[in-house]
XYZ file of C-alpha atoms in Angstrom:
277
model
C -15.212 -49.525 64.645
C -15.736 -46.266 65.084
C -12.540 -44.729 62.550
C -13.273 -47.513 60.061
C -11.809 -46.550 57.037
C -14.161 -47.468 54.395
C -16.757 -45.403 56.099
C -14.116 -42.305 56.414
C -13.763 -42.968 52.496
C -17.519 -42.932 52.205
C -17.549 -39.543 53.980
C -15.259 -37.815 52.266
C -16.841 -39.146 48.968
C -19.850 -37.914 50.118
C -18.331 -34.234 51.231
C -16.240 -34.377 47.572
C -20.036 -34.685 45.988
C -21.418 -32.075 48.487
C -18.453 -29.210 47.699
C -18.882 -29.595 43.811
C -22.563 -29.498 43.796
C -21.994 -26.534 46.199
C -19.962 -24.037 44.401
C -21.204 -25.476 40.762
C -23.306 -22.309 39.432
C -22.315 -22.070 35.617
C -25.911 -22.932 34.704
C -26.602 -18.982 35.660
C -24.168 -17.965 32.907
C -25.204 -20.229 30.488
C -28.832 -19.268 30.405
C -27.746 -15.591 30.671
C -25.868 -16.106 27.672
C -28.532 -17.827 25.995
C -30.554 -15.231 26.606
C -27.734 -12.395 25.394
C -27.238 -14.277 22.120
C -31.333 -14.567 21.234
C -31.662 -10.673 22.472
C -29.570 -10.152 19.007
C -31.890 -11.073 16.926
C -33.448 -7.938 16.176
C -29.825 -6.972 15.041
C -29.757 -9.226 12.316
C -33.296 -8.975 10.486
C -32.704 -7.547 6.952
C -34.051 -3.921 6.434
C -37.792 -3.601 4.305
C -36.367 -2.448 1.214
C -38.827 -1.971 -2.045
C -35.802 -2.446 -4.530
C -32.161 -4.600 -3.734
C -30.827 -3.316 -0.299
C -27.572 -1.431 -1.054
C -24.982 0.494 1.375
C -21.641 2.370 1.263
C -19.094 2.121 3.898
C -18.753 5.930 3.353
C -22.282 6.094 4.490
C -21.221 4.357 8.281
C -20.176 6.201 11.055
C -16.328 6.450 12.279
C -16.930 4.402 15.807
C -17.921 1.499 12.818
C -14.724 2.382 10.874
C -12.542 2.127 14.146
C -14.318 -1.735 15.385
C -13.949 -2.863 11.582
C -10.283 -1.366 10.176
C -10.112 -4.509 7.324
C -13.094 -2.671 5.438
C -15.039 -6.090 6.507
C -18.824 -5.157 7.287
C -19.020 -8.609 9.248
C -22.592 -8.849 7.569
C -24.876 -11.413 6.053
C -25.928 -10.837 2.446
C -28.891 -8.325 1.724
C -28.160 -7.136 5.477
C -26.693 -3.663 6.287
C -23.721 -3.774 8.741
C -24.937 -1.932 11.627
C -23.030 0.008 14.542
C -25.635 -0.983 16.842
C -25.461 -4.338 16.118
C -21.729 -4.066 17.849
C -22.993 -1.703 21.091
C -25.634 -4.579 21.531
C -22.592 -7.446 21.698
C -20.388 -4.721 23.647
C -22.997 -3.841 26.464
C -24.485 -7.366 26.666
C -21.701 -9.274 26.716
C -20.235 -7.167 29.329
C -23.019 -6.640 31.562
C -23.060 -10.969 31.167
C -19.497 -10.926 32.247
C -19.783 -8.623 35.337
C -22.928 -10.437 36.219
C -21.161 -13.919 35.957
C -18.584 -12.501 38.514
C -20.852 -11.417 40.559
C -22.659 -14.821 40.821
C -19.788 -16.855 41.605
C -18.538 -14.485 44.383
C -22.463 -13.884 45.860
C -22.550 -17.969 45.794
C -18.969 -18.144 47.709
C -20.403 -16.389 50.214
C -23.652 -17.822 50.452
C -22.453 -21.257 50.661
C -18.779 -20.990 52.040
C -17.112 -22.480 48.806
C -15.581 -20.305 46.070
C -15.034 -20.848 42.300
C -11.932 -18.649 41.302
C -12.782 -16.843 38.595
C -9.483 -15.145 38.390
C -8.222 -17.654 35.180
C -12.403 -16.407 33.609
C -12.600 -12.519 33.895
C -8.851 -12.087 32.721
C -9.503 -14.154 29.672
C -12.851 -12.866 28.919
C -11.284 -9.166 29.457
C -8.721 -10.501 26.644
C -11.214 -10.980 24.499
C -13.913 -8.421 24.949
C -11.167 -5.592 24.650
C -9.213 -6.728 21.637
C -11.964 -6.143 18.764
C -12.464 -2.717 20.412
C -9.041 -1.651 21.422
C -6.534 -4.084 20.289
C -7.533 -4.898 16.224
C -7.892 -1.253 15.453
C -4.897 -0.601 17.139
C -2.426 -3.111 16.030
C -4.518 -2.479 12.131
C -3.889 1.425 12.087
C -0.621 1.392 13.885
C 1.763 -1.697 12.456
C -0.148 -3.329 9.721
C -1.110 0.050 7.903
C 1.445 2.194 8.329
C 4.545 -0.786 8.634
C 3.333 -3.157 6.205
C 2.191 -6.873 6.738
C 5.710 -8.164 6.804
C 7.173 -6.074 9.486
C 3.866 -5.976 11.484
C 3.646 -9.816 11.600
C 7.509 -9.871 12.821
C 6.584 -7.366 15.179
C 3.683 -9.479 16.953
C 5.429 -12.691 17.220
C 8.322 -10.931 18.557
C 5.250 -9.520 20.920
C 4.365 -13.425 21.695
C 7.469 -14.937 21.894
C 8.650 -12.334 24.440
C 4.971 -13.076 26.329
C 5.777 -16.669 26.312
C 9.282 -16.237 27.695
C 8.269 -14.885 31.013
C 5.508 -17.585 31.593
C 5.430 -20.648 33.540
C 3.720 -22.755 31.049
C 5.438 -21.400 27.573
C 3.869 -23.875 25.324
C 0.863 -23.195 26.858
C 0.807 -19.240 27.107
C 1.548 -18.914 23.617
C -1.180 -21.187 22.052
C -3.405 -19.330 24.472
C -2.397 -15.745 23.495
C -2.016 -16.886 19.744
C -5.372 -18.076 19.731
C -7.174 -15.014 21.920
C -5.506 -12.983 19.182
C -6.958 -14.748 16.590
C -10.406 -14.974 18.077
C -10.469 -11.366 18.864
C -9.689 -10.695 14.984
C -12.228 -13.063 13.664
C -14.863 -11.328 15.660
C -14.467 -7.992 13.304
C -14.883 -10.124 10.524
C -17.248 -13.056 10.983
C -21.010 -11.831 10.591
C -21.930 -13.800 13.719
C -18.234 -13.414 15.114
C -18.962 -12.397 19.262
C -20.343 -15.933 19.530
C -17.011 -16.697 19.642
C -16.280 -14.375 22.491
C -19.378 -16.182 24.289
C -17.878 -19.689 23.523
C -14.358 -18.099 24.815
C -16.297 -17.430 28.123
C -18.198 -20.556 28.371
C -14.619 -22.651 27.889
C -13.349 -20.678 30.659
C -15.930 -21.447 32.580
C -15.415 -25.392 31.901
C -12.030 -24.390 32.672
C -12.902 -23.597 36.423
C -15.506 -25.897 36.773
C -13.909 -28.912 36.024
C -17.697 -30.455 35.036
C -18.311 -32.995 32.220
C -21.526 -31.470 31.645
C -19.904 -28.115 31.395
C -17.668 -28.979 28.952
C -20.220 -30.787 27.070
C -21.964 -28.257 26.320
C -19.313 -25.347 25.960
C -17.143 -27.816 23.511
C -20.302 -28.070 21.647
C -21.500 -24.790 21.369
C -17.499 -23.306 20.570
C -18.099 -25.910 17.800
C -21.227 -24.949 16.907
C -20.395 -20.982 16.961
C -17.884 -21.882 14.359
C -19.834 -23.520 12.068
C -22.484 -21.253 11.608
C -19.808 -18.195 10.905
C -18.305 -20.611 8.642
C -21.522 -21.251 7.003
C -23.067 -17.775 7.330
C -19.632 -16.171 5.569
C -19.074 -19.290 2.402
C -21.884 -21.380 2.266
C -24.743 -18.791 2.559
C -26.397 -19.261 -0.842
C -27.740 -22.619 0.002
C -30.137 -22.042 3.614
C -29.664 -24.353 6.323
C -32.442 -23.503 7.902
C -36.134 -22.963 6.387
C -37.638 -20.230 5.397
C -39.432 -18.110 8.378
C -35.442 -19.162 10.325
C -33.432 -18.110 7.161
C -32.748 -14.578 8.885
C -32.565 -15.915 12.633
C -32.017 -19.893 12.712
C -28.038 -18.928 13.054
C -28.890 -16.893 16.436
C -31.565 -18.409 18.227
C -29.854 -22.273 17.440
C -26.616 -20.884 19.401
C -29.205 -19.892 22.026
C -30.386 -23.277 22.212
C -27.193 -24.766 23.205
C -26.534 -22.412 25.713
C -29.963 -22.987 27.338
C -30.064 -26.666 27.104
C -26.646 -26.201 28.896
C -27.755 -24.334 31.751
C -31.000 -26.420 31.930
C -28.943 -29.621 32.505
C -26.466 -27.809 34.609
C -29.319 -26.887 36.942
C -31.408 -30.771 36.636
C -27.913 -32.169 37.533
C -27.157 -30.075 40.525
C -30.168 -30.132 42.181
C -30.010 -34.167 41.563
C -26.105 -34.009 43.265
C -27.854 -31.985 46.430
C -30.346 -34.666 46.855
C -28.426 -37.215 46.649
C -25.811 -35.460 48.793
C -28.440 -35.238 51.547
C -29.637 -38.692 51.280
C-alpha cells in the first residue's frame, strides 16, 4: 500500500531524527567554553614572591571594591585577588554568550530549523549582570545602609511580587531565588563564574532537550561546585598533584566542557549518517 501506516511512522521517525540532529549545535558552546575556562589560567598562577605573598584590600582598585562589596577577595590562598582576573570572566564569558547566539541563529538559517534561544540569553543576561550590577547594588543600597533584616524583607517582598505575575509561580521563584544566589556566590567563590558557565550550559540542556547535553552540563554544574567548595574549605589538603596544585581546578572544568562538545559533535555526525541511510 502506498499510505501504509507503519511506513508513514517510519518516516516521520526518520524526519524526528533528521530535525534534532539538524538544529543540535551545543557542541560549539561547549568547546568555546572549554576553551574560555582554560584561557583563565594565567589568572590564577600565584605571584613569584621571595618572602610570604601579602596584600591589602586598600591596595585594590575601586572597580574591585564595587564587583566584591562583602570585603571577599574570591581568592585562593598565597594568591592575590586580581581585577583582571574579573575583566577576563566579564569579556570572555560575554563574547561566549554573543557568540553562542550567533551560532544557533547562523545554523537556523543554514539549515531551516531554529533552536530558540530566547529561555538561554535572558537567563545568561541574569546572571552575567548581577555580580556586576545587581550584588553591588542591592550590597551598598539595602544591606549597608538598611540593615540585613530589612534588606532581606525587602528582596523577598522583591520575589514574591516576581512570582505573582508569572505563569509558573513555583517555578519562577526557585528560578529567580536561585539566579540570585548564583550571581552572589560568584563574588565570593575563588573559582565562582564557573558557575555562570554551568548556568549557561543548563540552559542550553534546557533548549536542547539532549541526554548527552544534560549529561554533561549536570556534571560539570556538579563539578563547578565542588571544586569552589573544595578550593574555599578544604584547600590545605591538594587534590590534585603538585605541577596541577595551582591549575588542576581550571583546566579539569575545561575537560568536562570539552569532552562534552566532543561527544556532542561524534553523536551528531553519527544521527546525520544514520539519518541519510
Amino acid at each position: 500500500m502506498a499510505n501504509d501506516p507503519g511506513d508513514v511512522l517510519d518516516g516521520l521517525s526518520a524526519l524526528r531524527r533528521r530535525v534534532r540532529g539538524d538544529r543540535s549545535g551545543y557542541w560549539l558552546p561547549f568547546l568555546l567554553f572549554g576553551l574560555v575556562v582554560a584561557g583563565a589560567v594565567p589568572w590564577y598562577l600565584p605571584e613569584a614572591c621571595e618572602a610570604a605573598c601579602t596584600w591589602s584590600s586598600a591596595e585594590l582598585p575601586a572597580l574591585w571594591h564595587w564587583l566584591h562589596p562583602t570585603g571577599q577577595a574570591g581568592g585562593l590562598v598565597g594568591h592575590r585577588p586580581s581585577l583582571g582576573r574579573d575583566l577576563y570572566w566579564m569579556v570572555a564569558l560575554t563574547v561566549g554568550f554573543l557568540v553562542t547566539v550567533w551560532w544557533y541563529r547562523w545554523r537556523a538559517g543554514k539549515v531551516g530549523v531554529e533552536t530558540s534561544t530566547r529561555l538561554y540569553a535572558q537567563v545568561t543576561l541574569f546572571v552575567l549582570a548581577f555580580p556586576l550590577l545587581g550584588v553591588p547594588v542591592l550590597t551598598e543600597l539595602f544591606f549597608n545602609r538598611l540593615g540585613w533584616p530589612v534588606a532581606l524583607a525587602a528582596l523577598v517582598v522583591g520575589v514574591v511580587a516576581v512570582t505573582l505575575v508569572a505563569k509558573r509561580k513555583l517555578r519562577t521563584a526557585v528560578a529567580v531565588l536561585a539566579l540570585i544566589l548564583v550571581g552572589h556566590l560568584v563574588t565570593i567563590f575563588p573559582f565562582g563564574h564557573l558557575l555562570v558557565v554551568a548556568v549557561g550550559v543548563l540552559g542550553l540542556a534546557w533548549v536542547e532537550r539532549s541526554a548527552l547535553c544534560t549529561t554533561f552540563a549536570v556534571l560539570f554544574a556538579v563539578w563547578a561546585l565542588f571544586v569552589n567548595g573544595w578550593a574555599t574549605w578544604v584547600y590545605g589538603a591538594f587534590l590534585w598533584p603538585a605541577p596541577l596544585v595551582d591549575t588542576g581546578d581550571l583546566l579539569s572544568s575545561a575537560l568536562v566542557l570539552v569532552s562534552g562538545g566532543v561527544a556532542g559533535l561524534v553523536a551528531r555526525r553519527a544521527g546525520v549518517v544514520r539519518s541519510r541511510g
